[in-house]
Short mmCIF file of C-alpha atoms in Angstrom, two decimals:
data_model
loop_
_atom_site.label_atom_id
_atom_site.label_comp_id
_atom_site.label_asym_id
_atom_site.label_seq_id
_atom_site.Cartn_x
_atom_site.Cartn_y
_atom_site.Cartn_z
CA MET Y 15 10.86 154.73 142.49
CA ASP Y 16 8.80 156.13 145.37
CA MET Y 17 11.21 156.12 148.31
CA LEU Y 18 11.02 157.10 151.97
CA LYS Y 19 14.11 159.10 152.90
CA LEU Y 20 15.18 159.16 156.53
CA GLY Y 21 18.44 160.98 157.14
CA GLU Y 22 20.65 159.99 154.22
CA THR Y 23 19.07 156.57 153.75
CA GLU Y 24 16.28 155.75 151.34
CA PHE Y 25 13.81 152.94 151.95
CA SER Y 26 11.40 151.38 149.46
CA SER Y 27 9.13 150.08 152.24
CA ARG Y 28 6.90 152.44 154.21
CA LEU Y 29 6.09 149.89 156.89
CA LEU Y 30 8.23 150.12 160.01
CA SER Y 31 8.01 147.10 162.31
CA GLY Y 32 8.54 146.44 165.98
CA THR Y 33 10.00 143.50 167.92
CA GLY Y 34 7.83 143.70 171.05
CA LYS Y 35 5.24 141.13 172.19
CA PHE Y 36 6.11 138.26 169.82
CA ARG Y 37 5.16 134.86 171.23
CA ASP Y 38 8.11 133.38 169.38
CA LYS Y 39 11.01 135.61 168.35
CA ASN Y 40 11.71 133.29 165.43
CA GLU Y 41 8.59 134.77 163.78
CA ILE Y 42 10.31 138.13 163.32
CA LYS Y 43 12.33 137.01 160.29
CA GLU Y 44 9.25 135.84 158.38
CA VAL Y 45 7.35 138.99 159.32
CA LEU Y 46 10.11 141.04 157.73
CA GLU Y 47 10.19 138.83 154.64
CA LYS Y 48 6.42 138.89 154.10
CA SER Y 49 6.01 142.60 154.76
CA GLY Y 50 9.15 143.83 153.04
CA SER Y 51 9.73 146.07 156.07
CA GLN Y 52 13.29 147.41 156.18
CA ILE Y 53 13.30 149.12 159.59
CA ILE Y 54 12.58 147.51 162.95
CA THR Y 55 12.48 148.88 166.48
CA VAL Y 56 14.24 147.35 169.47
CA ALA Y 57 14.37 148.35 173.14
CA LEU Y 58 17.25 148.44 175.63
CA ARG Y 59 17.01 146.97 179.10
CA ARG Y 60 19.25 145.76 181.90
CA VAL Y 61 20.44 142.19 181.41
CA ASN Y 62 18.48 139.87 183.69
CA LEU Y 63 21.47 138.36 185.47
CA GLU Y 64 19.50 135.54 187.07
CA ASN Y 65 18.03 134.49 183.77
CA PRO Y 66 19.81 136.04 180.78
CA THR Y 67 17.56 135.82 177.72
CA ASP Y 68 18.53 135.75 174.07
CA ASN Y 69 19.56 139.04 172.55
CA ILE Y 70 16.77 140.14 170.22
CA LEU Y 71 19.37 141.21 167.63
CA ASN Y 72 20.08 137.51 167.00
CA TYR Y 73 16.62 137.24 165.42
CA ILE Y 74 16.92 140.23 163.05
CA PRO Y 75 18.56 139.78 159.63
CA LYS Y 76 21.66 141.93 159.22
CA HIS Y 77 20.40 143.99 156.27
CA ILE Y 78 17.51 145.42 158.32
CA THR Y 79 17.97 148.94 159.74
CA LEU Y 80 17.66 148.90 163.52
CA LEU Y 81 15.65 151.62 165.17
CA PRO Y 82 16.40 151.48 168.91
CA ASN Y 83 13.75 153.21 170.95
CA THR Y 84 14.33 155.06 174.19
CA SER Y 85 11.39 153.43 175.95
CA GLY Y 86 11.78 153.59 179.70
CA ALA Y 87 13.07 157.16 179.50
CA ARG Y 88 11.07 159.59 181.64
CA ASP Y 89 12.94 162.72 180.58
CA ALA Y 90 15.32 164.03 177.92
CA LYS Y 91 18.41 163.12 179.92
CA GLU Y 92 17.44 159.46 180.14
CA ALA Y 93 16.48 159.36 176.46
CA VAL Y 94 19.89 160.76 175.49
CA ARG Y 95 21.62 158.20 177.69
CA ILE Y 96 19.71 155.30 176.12
CA ALA Y 97 20.38 156.57 172.58
CA ARG Y 98 24.11 156.77 173.25
CA ILE Y 99 24.14 153.25 174.70
CA ALA Y 100 22.36 151.94 171.59
CA LYS Y 101 24.92 153.59 169.32
CA GLU Y 102 27.78 152.15 171.36
CA ALA Y 103 26.23 148.70 171.01
CA GLY Y 104 26.74 149.00 167.26
CA CYS Y 105 23.11 149.66 166.43
CA GLY Y 106 23.83 152.39 163.90
CA ASN Y 107 22.71 155.98 164.32
CA PHE Y 108 18.92 155.73 164.06
CA VAL Y 109 16.93 156.41 167.21
CA LYS Y 110 13.24 156.62 168.03
CA ILE Y 111 12.87 159.05 170.90
CA GLU Y 112 10.16 157.98 173.27
CA VAL Y 113 9.82 159.93 176.53
CA ILE Y 114 6.89 158.77 178.61
CA CYS Y 115 5.91 159.36 182.20
CA ASP Y 116 2.19 158.67 181.91
CA ALA Y 117 1.51 154.99 182.63
CA LYS Y 118 -2.19 155.01 181.81
CA TYR Y 119 -2.18 156.26 178.24
CA LEU Y 120 1.57 156.14 177.53
CA MET Y 121 1.35 159.67 176.13
CA PRO Y 122 4.67 161.13 174.99
CA ASP Y 123 6.18 164.18 176.66
CA ASN Y 124 6.64 166.48 173.65
CA GLU Y 125 8.73 169.02 175.57
CA GLU Y 126 11.32 166.54 176.82
CA THR Y 127 11.29 164.83 173.42
CA LEU Y 128 12.25 168.14 171.80
CA LYS Y 129 15.12 168.63 174.25
CA ALA Y 130 16.47 165.15 173.53
CA THR Y 131 16.09 165.68 169.78
CA LYS Y 132 18.20 168.85 169.90
CA ILE Y 133 21.06 167.04 171.65
CA LEU Y 134 20.98 163.83 169.62
CA ALA Y 135 20.57 165.44 166.20
CA LYS Y 136 23.71 167.50 166.94
CA GLU Y 137 25.54 164.27 167.76
CA GLY Y 138 24.70 162.90 164.31
CA PHE Y 139 21.77 160.66 165.17
CA VAL Y 140 18.91 160.18 162.71
CA VAL Y 141 16.22 161.20 165.17
CA LEU Y 142 12.64 159.94 164.84
CA PRO Y 143 10.62 161.38 167.71
CA TYR Y 144 7.38 159.79 168.93
CA ILE Y 145 4.99 162.66 169.59
CA MET Y 146 1.49 163.82 170.27
CA PRO Y 147 0.36 165.21 166.88
CA ASP Y 148 0.85 168.96 167.07
CA ILE Y 149 2.03 171.24 164.26
CA ILE Y 150 3.94 173.55 166.60
CA ILE Y 151 6.07 170.77 168.08
CA CYS Y 152 6.65 169.42 164.55
CA LYS Y 153 8.07 172.77 163.43
CA LYS Y 154 10.31 172.91 166.50
CA LEU Y 155 11.48 169.33 165.93
CA GLU Y 156 12.32 170.19 162.34
CA ASP Y 157 14.38 173.17 163.49
CA ALA Y 158 16.05 170.90 166.08
CA GLY Y 159 17.26 168.53 163.35
CA ALA Y 160 14.79 165.64 163.53
CA SER Y 161 14.69 163.42 160.44
CA ALA Y 162 10.97 162.64 160.68
CA VAL Y 163 8.08 163.00 163.09
CA MET Y 164 6.13 160.09 164.49
CA PRO Y 165 2.74 161.25 165.73
CA LEU Y 166 0.47 158.77 167.46
CA GLY Y 167 -2.84 157.54 166.04
CA SER Y 168 -4.12 156.39 169.43
CA PRO Y 169 -2.51 155.04 172.63
CA ILE Y 170 0.28 152.47 172.22
CA GLY Y 171 -1.02 148.92 171.87
CA SER Y 172 -4.66 150.06 171.90
CA ASN Y 173 -5.51 148.97 168.32
CA ALA Y 174 -7.92 151.92 168.31
CA GLY Y 175 -6.83 153.39 164.96
CA LEU Y 176 -6.58 157.03 163.98
CA GLN Y 177 -8.36 158.71 166.88
CA THR Y 178 -6.20 161.79 166.33
CA LYS Y 179 -7.19 161.99 162.66
CA SER Y 180 -7.83 165.73 162.32
CA LEU Y 181 -4.58 166.53 164.15
CA LEU Y 182 -2.69 164.07 161.95
CA GLU Y 183 -4.13 165.78 158.87
CA MET Y 184 -2.79 169.11 160.10
CA VAL Y 185 0.63 167.61 160.76
CA ILE Y 186 0.74 165.94 157.34
CA GLU Y 187 -0.32 169.15 155.61
CA ASN Y 188 2.24 171.33 157.37
CA SER Y 189 5.26 169.12 158.03
CA ASN Y 190 8.35 169.40 155.88
CA LEU Y 191 9.63 166.20 157.47
CA PRO Y 192 8.37 162.71 156.68
CA VAL Y 193 5.39 161.83 158.88
CA ILE Y 194 5.28 158.27 160.20
CA VAL Y 195 2.11 157.43 162.08
CA ASP Y 196 3.11 155.42 165.13
CA ALA Y 197 1.02 153.69 167.77
CA GLY Y 198 -2.55 152.48 167.94
CA ILE Y 199 -2.84 151.14 164.40
CA GLY Y 200 -4.75 147.91 164.87
CA ARG Y 201 -6.00 147.00 161.41
CA PRO Y 202 -4.73 147.17 157.85
CA SER Y 203 -7.59 149.59 157.10
CA HIS Y 204 -6.18 152.02 159.72
CA ALA Y 205 -2.78 151.87 158.04
CA CYS Y 206 -4.33 152.32 154.62
CA GLU Y 207 -6.29 155.35 155.85
CA ALA Y 208 -3.12 156.96 157.23
CA MET Y 209 -1.36 156.46 153.92
CA GLU Y 210 -4.32 157.77 151.90
CA MET Y 211 -4.22 160.88 154.08
CA GLY Y 212 -0.64 161.40 152.98
CA ALA Y 213 1.42 159.90 155.80
CA ASP Y 214 4.87 158.86 154.60
CA GLY Y 215 4.88 155.65 156.60
CA VAL Y 216 3.42 153.79 159.55
CA LEU Y 217 5.01 151.92 162.44
CA ILE Y 218 3.20 148.78 163.53
CA ASN Y 219 4.15 146.45 166.33
CA THR Y 220 1.30 145.10 168.48
CA ALA Y 221 -1.17 144.43 165.65
CA ILE Y 222 1.37 142.25 163.83
CA ALA Y 223 3.18 140.64 166.77
CA THR Y 224 0.02 139.55 168.57
CA ALA Y 225 -1.86 138.37 165.45
CA SER Y 226 -2.70 134.66 165.25
CA ASN Y 227 -0.32 134.53 162.27
CA PRO Y 228 2.11 137.49 162.46
CA ALA Y 229 3.70 136.89 159.05
CA LYS Y 230 0.33 136.81 157.26
CA MET Y 231 -0.86 139.90 159.15
CA ALA Y 232 2.39 141.66 158.25
CA GLU Y 233 1.69 140.90 154.61
CA ALA Y 234 -1.87 142.26 154.96
CA PHE Y 235 -0.52 145.49 156.46
CA SER Y 236 2.06 145.77 153.72
CA LEU Y 237 -0.63 145.50 151.02
CA ALA Y 238 -2.81 148.06 152.82
CA ILE Y 239 0.06 150.52 153.06
CA LYS Y 240 0.91 150.10 149.38
CA ALA Y 241 -2.75 150.60 148.42
CA GLY Y 242 -3.10 153.71 150.56
CA ARG Y 243 0.12 155.17 149.21
CA ALA Y 244 -0.84 154.50 145.59
CA ALA Y 245 -4.23 156.17 146.12
CA HIS Y 246 -2.63 159.18 147.81
CA LEU Y 247 -0.21 159.66 144.92
CA LEU Y 248 -3.12 159.63 142.47
CA LYS Y 249 -5.02 162.27 144.46
CA LEU Y 250 -8.37 161.04 145.76
CA GLN Y 251 -11.67 162.25 144.30
CA GLU Y 252 -13.79 164.68 146.25
CA GLU Y 253 -16.71 163.51 148.36
CA SER Y 254 -20.28 164.59 147.60
CA ARG Y 255 -23.48 164.44 149.65
CA TYR Y 256 -25.43 163.29 146.60
CA ALA Y 257 -25.21 160.39 144.25
CA ASN Y 258 -23.48 160.71 140.91
CA ALA Y 259 -24.59 157.81 138.70
CA SER Y 260 -21.89 155.55 137.33
CA SER Y 261 -24.20 154.01 134.72
CA PRO Y 262 -25.69 156.10 131.86
CA LEU Y 263 -28.88 157.99 132.75
CA THR Y 264 -30.32 157.52 129.28
CA GLY Y 265 -31.71 154.60 127.32
CA PHE Y 266 -33.50 152.98 130.26
CA LEU Y 267 -35.47 149.85 129.43
CA ASN Y 268 -38.65 151.29 130.96
CA LEU Y 269 -41.93 149.82 129.79
CA MET I 30 36.45 141.59 198.18
CA ILE I 31 34.83 144.88 197.24
CA SER I 32 31.19 145.85 197.03
CA VAL I 33 29.75 147.24 193.78
CA LYS I 34 26.26 147.92 192.52
CA LEU I 35 25.47 145.68 189.58
CA ASN I 36 22.24 146.47 187.72
CA ASN I 37 21.03 148.19 190.87
CA LYS I 38 21.80 145.24 193.19
CA GLU I 39 24.72 144.97 195.60
CA LYS I 40 27.36 142.47 194.56
CA TRP I 41 30.69 141.45 196.11
CA ILE I 42 33.52 140.87 193.68
CA ARG I 43 37.23 140.15 193.97
CA GLU I 44 39.37 143.24 194.34
CA GLY I 45 41.23 144.10 191.14
CA SER I 46 38.57 142.54 188.87
CA SER I 47 38.28 144.05 185.40
CA VAL I 48 35.12 144.39 183.34
CA SER I 49 36.27 141.34 181.35
CA ASP I 50 36.63 139.32 184.58
CA LEU I 51 33.14 140.29 185.65
CA LEU I 52 31.62 139.31 182.29
CA LYS I 53 33.46 135.98 182.40
CA PHE I 54 32.16 135.38 185.92
CA LEU I 55 28.60 136.21 184.79
CA ASP I 56 29.03 134.08 181.67
CA LEU I 57 28.10 136.99 179.36
CA LYS I 58 29.53 137.52 175.88
CA LYS I 59 30.60 141.07 175.11
CA ASP I 60 28.74 141.14 171.79
CA GLY I 61 25.29 142.63 172.05
CA ILE I 62 25.78 144.17 175.48
CA VAL I 63 26.91 147.56 176.70
CA VAL I 64 28.62 148.19 180.02
CA GLU I 65 28.24 151.48 181.85
CA ILE I 66 30.19 152.37 184.96
CA ASN I 67 28.89 155.36 186.91
CA LEU I 68 26.90 156.35 183.79
CA ASN I 69 30.00 156.30 181.55
CA ILE I 70 29.90 153.88 178.63
CA ILE I 71 32.96 151.63 178.63
CA LYS I 72 34.30 150.91 175.14
CA LYS I 73 34.69 147.21 174.43
CA ASP I 74 38.45 147.53 173.87
CA ARG I 75 38.76 148.88 177.42
CA TYR I 76 37.07 145.92 179.14
CA GLU I 77 40.45 144.24 179.89
CA ASP I 78 42.10 147.20 181.54
CA THR I 79 39.11 148.83 183.27
CA VAL I 80 39.39 147.76 186.91
CA LEU I 81 36.25 147.95 189.02
CA GLN I 82 36.40 150.09 192.14
CA SER I 83 34.55 149.73 195.42
CA GLY I 84 31.19 151.53 195.19
CA ASP I 85 31.08 151.54 191.37
CA SER I 86 27.62 151.44 189.87
CA ILE I 87 27.76 149.03 186.94
CA GLU I 88 25.00 148.60 184.42
CA ILE I 89 24.98 145.79 181.88
CA ILE I 90 22.47 146.49 179.14
CA THR I 91 21.19 144.47 176.21
CA PHE I 92 18.53 144.55 173.51
CA MET I 93 15.01 143.30 174.02
CA GLY I 94 11.84 143.29 171.94
CA GLY I 95 10.13 146.67 171.83
CA GLY I 96 7.99 148.88 169.63
#
């Protein structure tokens, strides 16, 4: 069986989901069922004391692995604080490190992300850092004890696909850690492309959560990811500038 | 009464209140939340005997949707 190993845990699904932006949180369960996704991200925020809302965890089946993110963190110190809070809340030991101080493009701060990874990996977290695709930072994250790297395809929520394609290819070629393409994947074809390129998984939130039918879109993404993975494992054929006939070039019925 | 900072807003509470008292007053269940006092996480089994002090900065955190 072709499994994705993160830390000590193996997953048969290579689609990681998110819980943000759903019109109706009740849709999350069906999204997970239809996509087969086994990992889902959640965020931590202050309780709104004037209007406490439902805890998102109430909408996630118990067998799903929670991946709390550190969104809202602007530096390593804040990311570490959020990760520890998530662990205390009984969320397990997975964490997606997300350190962002750029509001326009939501670009991750690779340097602070590395600092947080060093601390949290030592504390026993399974650290999945959200990064700008860069082979140098990937090597440093590996040395720091990260369990995967999560380079971005394009800005969060942009649906713009793999705008960082050539950088992603370098990361995939050189990384010893699983590579999960995170952010910007707007269509199943983007996800399929990432998997064909050799990514180990993709994380999709916006494109599923904001679809007119999130469960059906989740299923479409799941199929695309499986197709891309299968093609990658079979090694794709080389491209050529010229045609190479698929029908025989003899025995034409010319008059 | 003593003044504390609750989720970054000033709040007056009865002197001698514990974390449990505060959660009861706010009508919050302890499952699915985390309480921090002055950036220290308070373990759930310490909610009863952790008494809030004047000037404490208390954060009550929960899970929301996110990607």
